[in-house]
Tab-separated table of C-alpha atoms and ligand atoms in Angstrom:
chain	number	residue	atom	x	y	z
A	156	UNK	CA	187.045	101.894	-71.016
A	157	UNK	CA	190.467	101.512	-72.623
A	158	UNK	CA	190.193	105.602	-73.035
A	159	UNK	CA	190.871	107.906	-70.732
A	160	UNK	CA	188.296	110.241	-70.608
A	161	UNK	CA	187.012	114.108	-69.809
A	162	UNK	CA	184.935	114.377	-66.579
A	163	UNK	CA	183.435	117.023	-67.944
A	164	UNK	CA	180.000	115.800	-69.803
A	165	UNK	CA	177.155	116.432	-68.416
A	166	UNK	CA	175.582	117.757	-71.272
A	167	UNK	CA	171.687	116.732	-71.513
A	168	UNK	CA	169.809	116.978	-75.201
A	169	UNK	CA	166.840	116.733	-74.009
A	170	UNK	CA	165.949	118.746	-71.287
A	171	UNK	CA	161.966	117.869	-71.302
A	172	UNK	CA	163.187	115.063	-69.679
A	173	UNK	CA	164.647	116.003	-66.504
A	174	UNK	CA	162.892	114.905	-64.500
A	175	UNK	CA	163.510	117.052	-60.495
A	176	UNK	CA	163.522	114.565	-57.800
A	177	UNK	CA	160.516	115.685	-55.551
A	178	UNK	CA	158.595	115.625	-58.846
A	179	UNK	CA	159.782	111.885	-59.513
A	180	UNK	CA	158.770	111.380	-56.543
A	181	UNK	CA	155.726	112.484	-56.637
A	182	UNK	CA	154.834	110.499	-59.794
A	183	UNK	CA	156.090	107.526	-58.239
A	184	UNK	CA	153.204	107.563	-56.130
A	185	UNK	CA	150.499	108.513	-58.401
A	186	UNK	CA	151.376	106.647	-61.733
A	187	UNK	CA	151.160	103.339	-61.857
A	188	UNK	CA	150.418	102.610	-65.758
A	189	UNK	CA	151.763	99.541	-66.402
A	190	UNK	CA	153.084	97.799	-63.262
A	191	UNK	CA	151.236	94.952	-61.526
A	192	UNK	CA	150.257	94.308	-65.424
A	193	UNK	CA	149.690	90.918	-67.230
A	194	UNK	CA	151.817	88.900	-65.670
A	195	UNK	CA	152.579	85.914	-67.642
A	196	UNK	CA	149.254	86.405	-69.738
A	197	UNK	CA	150.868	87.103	-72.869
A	198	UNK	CA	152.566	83.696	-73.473
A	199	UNK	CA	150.229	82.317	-75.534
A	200	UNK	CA	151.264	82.591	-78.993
A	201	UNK	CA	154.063	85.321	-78.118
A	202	UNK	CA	156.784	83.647	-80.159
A	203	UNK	CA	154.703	83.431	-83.476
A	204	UNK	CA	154.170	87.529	-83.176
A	205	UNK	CA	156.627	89.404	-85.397
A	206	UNK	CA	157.789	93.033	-84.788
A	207	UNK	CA	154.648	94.782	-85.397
A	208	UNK	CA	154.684	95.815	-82.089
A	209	UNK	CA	155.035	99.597	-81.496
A	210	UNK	CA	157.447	100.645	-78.565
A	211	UNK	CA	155.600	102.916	-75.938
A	212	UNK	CA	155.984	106.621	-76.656
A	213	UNK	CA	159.308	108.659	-74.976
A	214	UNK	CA	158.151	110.064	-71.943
A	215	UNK	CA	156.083	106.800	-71.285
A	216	UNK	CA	155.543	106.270	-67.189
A	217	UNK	CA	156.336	103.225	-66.256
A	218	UNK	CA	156.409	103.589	-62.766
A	219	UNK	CA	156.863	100.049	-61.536
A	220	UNK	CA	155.754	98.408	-57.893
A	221	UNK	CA	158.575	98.714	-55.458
A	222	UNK	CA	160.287	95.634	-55.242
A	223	UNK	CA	160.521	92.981	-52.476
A	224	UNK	CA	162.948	91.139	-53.825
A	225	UNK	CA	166.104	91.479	-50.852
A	226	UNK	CA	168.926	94.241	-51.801
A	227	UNK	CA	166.987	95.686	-54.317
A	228	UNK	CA	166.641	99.052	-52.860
A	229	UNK	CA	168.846	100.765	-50.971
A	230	UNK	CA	168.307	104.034	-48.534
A	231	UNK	CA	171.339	105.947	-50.646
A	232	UNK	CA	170.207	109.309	-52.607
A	233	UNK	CA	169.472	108.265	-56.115
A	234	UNK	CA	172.179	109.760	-58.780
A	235	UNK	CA	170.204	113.095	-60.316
A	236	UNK	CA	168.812	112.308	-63.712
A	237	UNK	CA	171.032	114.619	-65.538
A	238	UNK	CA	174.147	112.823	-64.381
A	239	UNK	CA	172.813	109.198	-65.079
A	240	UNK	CA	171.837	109.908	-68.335
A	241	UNK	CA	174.473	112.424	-68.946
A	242	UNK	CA	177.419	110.716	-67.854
A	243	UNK	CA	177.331	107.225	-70.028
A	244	UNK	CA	179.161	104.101	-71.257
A	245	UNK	CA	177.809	103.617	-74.707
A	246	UNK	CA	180.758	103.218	-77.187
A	247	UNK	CA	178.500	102.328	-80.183
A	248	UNK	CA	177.577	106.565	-79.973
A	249	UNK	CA	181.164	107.136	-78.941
A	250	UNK	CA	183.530	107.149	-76.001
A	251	UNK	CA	183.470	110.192	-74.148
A	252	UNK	CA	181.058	110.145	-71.324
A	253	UNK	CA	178.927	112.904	-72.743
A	254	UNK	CA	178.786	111.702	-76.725
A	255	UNK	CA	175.809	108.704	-75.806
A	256	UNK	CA	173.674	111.816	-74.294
A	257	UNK	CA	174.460	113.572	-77.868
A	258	UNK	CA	174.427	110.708	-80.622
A	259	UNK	CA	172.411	108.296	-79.032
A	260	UNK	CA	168.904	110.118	-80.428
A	261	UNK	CA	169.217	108.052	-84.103
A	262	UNK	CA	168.785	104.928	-82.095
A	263	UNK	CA	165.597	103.195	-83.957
A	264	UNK	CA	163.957	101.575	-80.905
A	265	UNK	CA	160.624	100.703	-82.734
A	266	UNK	CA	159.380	98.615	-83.800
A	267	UNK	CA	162.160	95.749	-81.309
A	268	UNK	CA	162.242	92.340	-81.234
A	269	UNK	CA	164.437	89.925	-78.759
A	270	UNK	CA	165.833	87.121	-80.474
A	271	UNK	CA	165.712	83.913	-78.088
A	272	UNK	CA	168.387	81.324	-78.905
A	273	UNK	CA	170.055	78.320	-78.555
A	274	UNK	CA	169.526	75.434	-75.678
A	275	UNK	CA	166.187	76.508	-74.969
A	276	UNK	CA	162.523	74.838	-75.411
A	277	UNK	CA	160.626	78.092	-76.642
A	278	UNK	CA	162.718	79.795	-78.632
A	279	UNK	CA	161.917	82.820	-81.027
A	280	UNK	CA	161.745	86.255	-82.127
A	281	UNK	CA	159.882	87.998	-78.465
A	282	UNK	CA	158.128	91.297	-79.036
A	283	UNK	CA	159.700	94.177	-76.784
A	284	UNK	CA	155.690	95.247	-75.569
A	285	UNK	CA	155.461	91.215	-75.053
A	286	UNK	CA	158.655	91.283	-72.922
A	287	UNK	CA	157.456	94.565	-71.179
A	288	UNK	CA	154.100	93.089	-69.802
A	289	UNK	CA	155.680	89.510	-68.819
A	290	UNK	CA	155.915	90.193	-65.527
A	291	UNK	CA	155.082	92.780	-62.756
A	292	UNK	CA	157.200	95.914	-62.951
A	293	UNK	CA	159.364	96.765	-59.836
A	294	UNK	CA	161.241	99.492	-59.055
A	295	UNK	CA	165.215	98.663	-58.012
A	296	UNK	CA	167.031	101.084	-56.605
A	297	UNK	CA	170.578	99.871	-57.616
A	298	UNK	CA	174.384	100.941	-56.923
A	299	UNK	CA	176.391	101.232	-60.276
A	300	UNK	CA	180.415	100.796	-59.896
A	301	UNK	CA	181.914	101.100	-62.810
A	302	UNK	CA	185.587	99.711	-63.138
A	303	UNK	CA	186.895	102.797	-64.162
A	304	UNK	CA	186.451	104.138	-60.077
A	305	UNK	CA	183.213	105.758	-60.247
A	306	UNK	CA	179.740	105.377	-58.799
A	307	UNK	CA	175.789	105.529	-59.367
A	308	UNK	CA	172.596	104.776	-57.485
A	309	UNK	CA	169.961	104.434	-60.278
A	310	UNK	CA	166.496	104.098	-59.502
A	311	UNK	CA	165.400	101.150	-62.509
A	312	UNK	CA	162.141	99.999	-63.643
A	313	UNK	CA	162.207	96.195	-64.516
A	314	UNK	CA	161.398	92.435	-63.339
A	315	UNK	CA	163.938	89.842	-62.797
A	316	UNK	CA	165.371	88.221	-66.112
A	317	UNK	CA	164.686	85.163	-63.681
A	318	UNK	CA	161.015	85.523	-65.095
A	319	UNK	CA	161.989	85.561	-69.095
A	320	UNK	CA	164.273	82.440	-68.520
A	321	UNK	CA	161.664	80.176	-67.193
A	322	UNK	CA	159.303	80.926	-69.230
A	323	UNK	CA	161.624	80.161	-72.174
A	324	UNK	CA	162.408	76.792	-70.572
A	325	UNK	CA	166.156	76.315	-71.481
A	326	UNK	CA	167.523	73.024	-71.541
A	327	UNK	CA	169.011	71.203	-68.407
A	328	UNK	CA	172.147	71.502	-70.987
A	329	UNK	CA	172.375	75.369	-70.668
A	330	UNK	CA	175.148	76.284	-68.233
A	331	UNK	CA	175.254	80.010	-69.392
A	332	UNK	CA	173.680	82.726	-70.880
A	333	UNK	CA	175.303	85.313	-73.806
A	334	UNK	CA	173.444	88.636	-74.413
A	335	UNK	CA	173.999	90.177	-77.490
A	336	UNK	CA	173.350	93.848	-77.946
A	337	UNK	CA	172.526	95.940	-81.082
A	338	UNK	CA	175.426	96.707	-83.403
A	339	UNK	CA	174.091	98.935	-86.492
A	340	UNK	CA	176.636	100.914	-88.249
A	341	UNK	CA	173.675	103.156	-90.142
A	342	UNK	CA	172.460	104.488	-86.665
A	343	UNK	CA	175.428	104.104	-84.198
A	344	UNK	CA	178.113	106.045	-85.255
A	345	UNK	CA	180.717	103.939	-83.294
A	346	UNK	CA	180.177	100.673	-84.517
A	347	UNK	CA	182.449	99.272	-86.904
A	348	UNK	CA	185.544	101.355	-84.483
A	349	UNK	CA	188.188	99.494	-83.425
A	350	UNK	CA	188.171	99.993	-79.620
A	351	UNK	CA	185.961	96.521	-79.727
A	352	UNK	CA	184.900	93.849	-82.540
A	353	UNK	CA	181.184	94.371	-82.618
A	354	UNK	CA	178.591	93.566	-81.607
A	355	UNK	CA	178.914	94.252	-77.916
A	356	UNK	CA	178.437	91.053	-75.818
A	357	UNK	CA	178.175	89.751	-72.764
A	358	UNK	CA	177.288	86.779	-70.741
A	359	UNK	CA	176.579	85.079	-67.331
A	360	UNK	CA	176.404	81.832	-65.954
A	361	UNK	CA	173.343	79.970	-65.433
A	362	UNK	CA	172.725	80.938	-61.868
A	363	UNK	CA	173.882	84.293	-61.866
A	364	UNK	CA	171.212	84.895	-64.837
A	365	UNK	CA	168.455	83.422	-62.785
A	366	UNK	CA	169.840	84.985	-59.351
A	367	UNK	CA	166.540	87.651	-58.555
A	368	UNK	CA	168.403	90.732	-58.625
A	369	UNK	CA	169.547	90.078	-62.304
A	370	UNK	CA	167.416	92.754	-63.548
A	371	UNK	CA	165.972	93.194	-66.993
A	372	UNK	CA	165.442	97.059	-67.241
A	373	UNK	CA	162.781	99.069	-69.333
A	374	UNK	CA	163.021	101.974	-67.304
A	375	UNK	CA	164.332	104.148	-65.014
A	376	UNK	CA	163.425	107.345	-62.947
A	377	UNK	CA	159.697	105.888	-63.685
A	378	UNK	CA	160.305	106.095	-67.136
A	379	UNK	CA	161.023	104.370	-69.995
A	380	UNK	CA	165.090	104.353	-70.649
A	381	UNK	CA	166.701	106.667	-72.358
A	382	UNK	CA	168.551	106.196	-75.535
A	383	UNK	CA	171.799	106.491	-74.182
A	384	UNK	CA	170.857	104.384	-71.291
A	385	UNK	CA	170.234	101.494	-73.092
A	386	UNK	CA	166.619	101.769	-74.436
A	387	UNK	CA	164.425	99.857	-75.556
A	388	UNK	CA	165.389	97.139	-72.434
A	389	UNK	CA	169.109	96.172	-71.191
A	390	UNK	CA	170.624	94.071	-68.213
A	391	UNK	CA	171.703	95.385	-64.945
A	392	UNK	CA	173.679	92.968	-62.705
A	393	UNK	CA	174.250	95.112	-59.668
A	394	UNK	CA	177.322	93.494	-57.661
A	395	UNK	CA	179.157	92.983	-61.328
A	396	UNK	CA	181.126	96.373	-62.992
A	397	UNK	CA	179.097	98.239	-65.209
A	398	UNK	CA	180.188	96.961	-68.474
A	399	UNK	CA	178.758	93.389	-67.693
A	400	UNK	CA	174.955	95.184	-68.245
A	401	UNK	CA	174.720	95.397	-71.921
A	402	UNK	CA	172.817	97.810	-72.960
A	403	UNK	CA	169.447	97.437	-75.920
A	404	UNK	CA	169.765	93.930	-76.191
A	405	UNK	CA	168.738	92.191	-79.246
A	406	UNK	CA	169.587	88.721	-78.590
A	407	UNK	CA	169.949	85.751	-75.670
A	408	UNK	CA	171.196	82.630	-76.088
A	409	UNK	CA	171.497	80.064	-73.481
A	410	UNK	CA	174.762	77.837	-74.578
A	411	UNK	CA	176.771	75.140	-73.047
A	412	UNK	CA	180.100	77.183	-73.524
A	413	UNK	CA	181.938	80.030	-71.496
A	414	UNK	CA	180.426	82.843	-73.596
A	415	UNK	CA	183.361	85.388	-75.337
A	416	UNK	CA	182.645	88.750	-74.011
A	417	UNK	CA	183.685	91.670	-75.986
A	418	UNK	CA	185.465	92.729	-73.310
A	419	UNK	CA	187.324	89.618	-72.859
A	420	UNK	CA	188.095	89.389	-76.195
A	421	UNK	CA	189.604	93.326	-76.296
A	422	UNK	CA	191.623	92.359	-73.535
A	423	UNK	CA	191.689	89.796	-71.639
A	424	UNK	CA	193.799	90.497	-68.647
A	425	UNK	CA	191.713	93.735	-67.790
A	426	UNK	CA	188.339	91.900	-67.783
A	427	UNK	CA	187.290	88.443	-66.966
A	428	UNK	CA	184.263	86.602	-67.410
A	429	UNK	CA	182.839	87.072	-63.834
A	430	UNK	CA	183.740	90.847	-63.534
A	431	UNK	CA	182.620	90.400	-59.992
A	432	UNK	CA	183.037	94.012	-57.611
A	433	UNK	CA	186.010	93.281	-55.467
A	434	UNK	CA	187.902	95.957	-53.680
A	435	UNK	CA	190.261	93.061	-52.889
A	436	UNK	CA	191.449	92.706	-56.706
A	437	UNK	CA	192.673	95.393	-59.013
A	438	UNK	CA	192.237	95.926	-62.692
A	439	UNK	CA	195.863	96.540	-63.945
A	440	UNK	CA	195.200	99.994	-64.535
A	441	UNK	CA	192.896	101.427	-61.783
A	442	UNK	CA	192.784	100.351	-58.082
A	443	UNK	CA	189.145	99.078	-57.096
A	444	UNK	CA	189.495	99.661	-53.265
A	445	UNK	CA	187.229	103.082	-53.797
A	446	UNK	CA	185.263	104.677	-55.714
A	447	UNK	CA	184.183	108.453	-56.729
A	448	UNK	CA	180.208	108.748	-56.354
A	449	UNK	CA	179.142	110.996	-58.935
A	450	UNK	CA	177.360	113.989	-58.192
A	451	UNK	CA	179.479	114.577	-55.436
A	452	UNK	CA	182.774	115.814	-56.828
A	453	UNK	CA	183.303	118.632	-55.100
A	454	UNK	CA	187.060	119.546	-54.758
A	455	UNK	CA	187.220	117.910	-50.770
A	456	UNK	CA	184.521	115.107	-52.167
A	457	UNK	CA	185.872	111.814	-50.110
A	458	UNK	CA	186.012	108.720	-52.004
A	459	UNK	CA	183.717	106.028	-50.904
A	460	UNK	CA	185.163	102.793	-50.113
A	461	UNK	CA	184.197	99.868	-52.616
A	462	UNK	CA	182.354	97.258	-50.830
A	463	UNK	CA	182.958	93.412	-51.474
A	464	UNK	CA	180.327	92.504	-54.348
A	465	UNK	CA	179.193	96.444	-54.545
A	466	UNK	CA	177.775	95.321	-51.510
A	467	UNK	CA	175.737	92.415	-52.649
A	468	UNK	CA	177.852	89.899	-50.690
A	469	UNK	CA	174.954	89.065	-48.429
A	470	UNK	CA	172.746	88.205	-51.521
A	471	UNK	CA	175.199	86.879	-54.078
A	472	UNK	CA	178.274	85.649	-52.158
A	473	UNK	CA	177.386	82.041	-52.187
A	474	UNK	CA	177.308	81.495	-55.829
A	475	UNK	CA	181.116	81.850	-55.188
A	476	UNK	CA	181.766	80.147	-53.084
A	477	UNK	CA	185.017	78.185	-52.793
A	478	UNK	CA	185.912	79.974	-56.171
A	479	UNK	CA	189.545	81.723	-56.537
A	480	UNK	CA	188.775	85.198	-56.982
A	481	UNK	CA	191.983	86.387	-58.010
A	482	UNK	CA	191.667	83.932	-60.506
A	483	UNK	CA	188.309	84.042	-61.709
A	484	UNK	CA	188.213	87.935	-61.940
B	67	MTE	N1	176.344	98.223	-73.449
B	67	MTE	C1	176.671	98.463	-74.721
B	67	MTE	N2	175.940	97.922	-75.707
B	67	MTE	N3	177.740	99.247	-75.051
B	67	MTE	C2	178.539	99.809	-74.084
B	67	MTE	O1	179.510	100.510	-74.427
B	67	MTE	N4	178.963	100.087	-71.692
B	67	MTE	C3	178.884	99.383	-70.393
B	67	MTE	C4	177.450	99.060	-70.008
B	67	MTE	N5	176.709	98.526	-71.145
B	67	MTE	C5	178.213	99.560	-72.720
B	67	MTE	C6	177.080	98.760	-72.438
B	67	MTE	C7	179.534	100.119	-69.317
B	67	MTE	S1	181.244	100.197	-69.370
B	67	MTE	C8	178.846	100.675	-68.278
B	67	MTE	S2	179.652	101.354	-66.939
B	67	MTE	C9	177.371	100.728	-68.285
B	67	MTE	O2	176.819	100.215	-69.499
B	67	MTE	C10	176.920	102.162	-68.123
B	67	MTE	O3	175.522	102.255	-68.029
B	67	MTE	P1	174.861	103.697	-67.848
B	67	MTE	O4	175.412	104.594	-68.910
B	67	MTE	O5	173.396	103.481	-67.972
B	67	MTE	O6	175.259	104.177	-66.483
């Protein structure tokens, strides 16, 4: 994000996988593999497993129940495949938008395992096909603001990380929550770069981890995520910019402290901790007040206005309450 960048990219490598919209869908309503699965049933014993676990196939529906959890869809056109997984924020396979799309295939995503950490009852080394049948898998239709101006609506497939942390059982000691995501030099190209000290991490507090639309994401468009989208499973915290939902996540651990985001740490005055939306506050660099959808950039293509919270307010707004937003950016 420090980089300015082409707008150019919308170079797909794999174009098996786009996927046409009617066709999506029209899968949407016939496949429903693996949601509705063993919820919860696979506790028993799941920390003892090791990584023997093999990842579901590419191309793997995962078509997940639509979600009932409030704001989690939204009546907006969903971004077309080819842009959402064309147009990407993955430094590790480089920092143009379209290098993710063409690096991001030597990503090893099998066998995975999620290291659990830190102020927690249960924790341990979780299996990703563990993690995937949890809980119930629901489709979210979710906006996307990025702070660099621009705009998404991604259909995802996941469950609420809400689910993971309880049954984890942190600690009445854990006030926050720092994901760390896969740094390996031998398959991602960028690491090791100096744009950011790697690994790539993030955090959240407490609540705003447990808050329902905190979404752990296996999927999207019905289907397991693409490599440059963060596969095997990554975070998506809708009313936050982008860059708070780290992408193939190897590790959560529920701490006591602030967390130091990579971000933060790169520079601290262009992004804070909470990273909220807020058309009200500007990054130093770009206003926030609107926002270019992508996928409609026509020449005359109006900006949208940003909405407070990427218009989460009425779901999220109270967890800030009383807080100095200028401040706390
Ligand atoms: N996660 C990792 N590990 N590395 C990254 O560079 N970029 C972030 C976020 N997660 C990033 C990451 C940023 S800046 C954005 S906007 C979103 O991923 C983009 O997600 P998308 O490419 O799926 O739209």
């Amino acid at each position: 994000m420090l980089i300015k960048t082409r707008d150019d990219g919308l170079a797909h490598p794999f174009p098996s996988e786009i996927t046409p919209q009617g066709v999506y869908q029209d899968r949407r309503q016939l496949l429903r593999l693996m949601a509705g699965g063993a919820a919860g049933a696979m506790l028993a014993g799941w920390a003892a497993r090791d990584a023997r676990a093999q990842m579901p196939a590419r191309g793997t529906r995962l078509v997940g129940q639509t979600s009932a959890v409030s704001g989690a869809t939204t009546p907006e056109k969903p971004t077309d495949f080819k842009d959402a997984s064309g147009y990407n924020n993955f430094y590790e396979f480089g920092l143009d938008k379209s290098d993710p799309a063409r690096n991001a295939h030597t990503l090893k995503t099998a066998p995975w395992t999620v290291s659990i950490e830190g102020l927690v009852k249960k924790p341990g080394n979780y299996a990703l096909e563990d993690l995937l049948k949890l809980s119930a898998l629901e489709e979210r239709i979710y906006r996307l603001r990025c702070v660099e101006g621009w705009s998404m609506v991604i259909p995802w497939v996941g469950y609420s990380l809400a689910e993971l942390i309880r049954k984890v059982e942190p600690l009445g000691t854990a006030k926050y929550v720092e994901f760390v995501t896969l740094a390996d030099r031998k398959t991602m190209p960028y690491v090791g770069s100096s744009v950011l000290d790697w690994p790539y991490v993030e955090g959240l507090r407490m609540d705003e981890a447990m808050h329902p639309l905190t979404l752990l994401a296996f999927g999207m468009y019905g289907e397991m995520l693409p490599k440059q989208n963060g596969a095997p499973l990554r975070l998506v915290v809708p009313w936050k910019y982008g860059f708070k939902s780290g992408k193939s996540l190897v590790k959560i651990r529920f701490t006591d402290q602030q967390p130091a985001t990579a971000w933060n740490l790169a520079a601290p005055r262009e992004y804070g901790f909470y990273s909220n939306v807020n058309p009200q506050v500007d990054h130093p660099r770009w206003s926030q007040a609107t926002e270019r959808r992508i996928g409609e950039d026509g020449l005359f293509a109006k900006r949208r206005k940003t909405l407070m919270f990427n218009g989460y307010e009425a779901q999220v707004g109270q967890l800030y309450a009383g807080m100095d937003l200028k401040k706390y950016y």
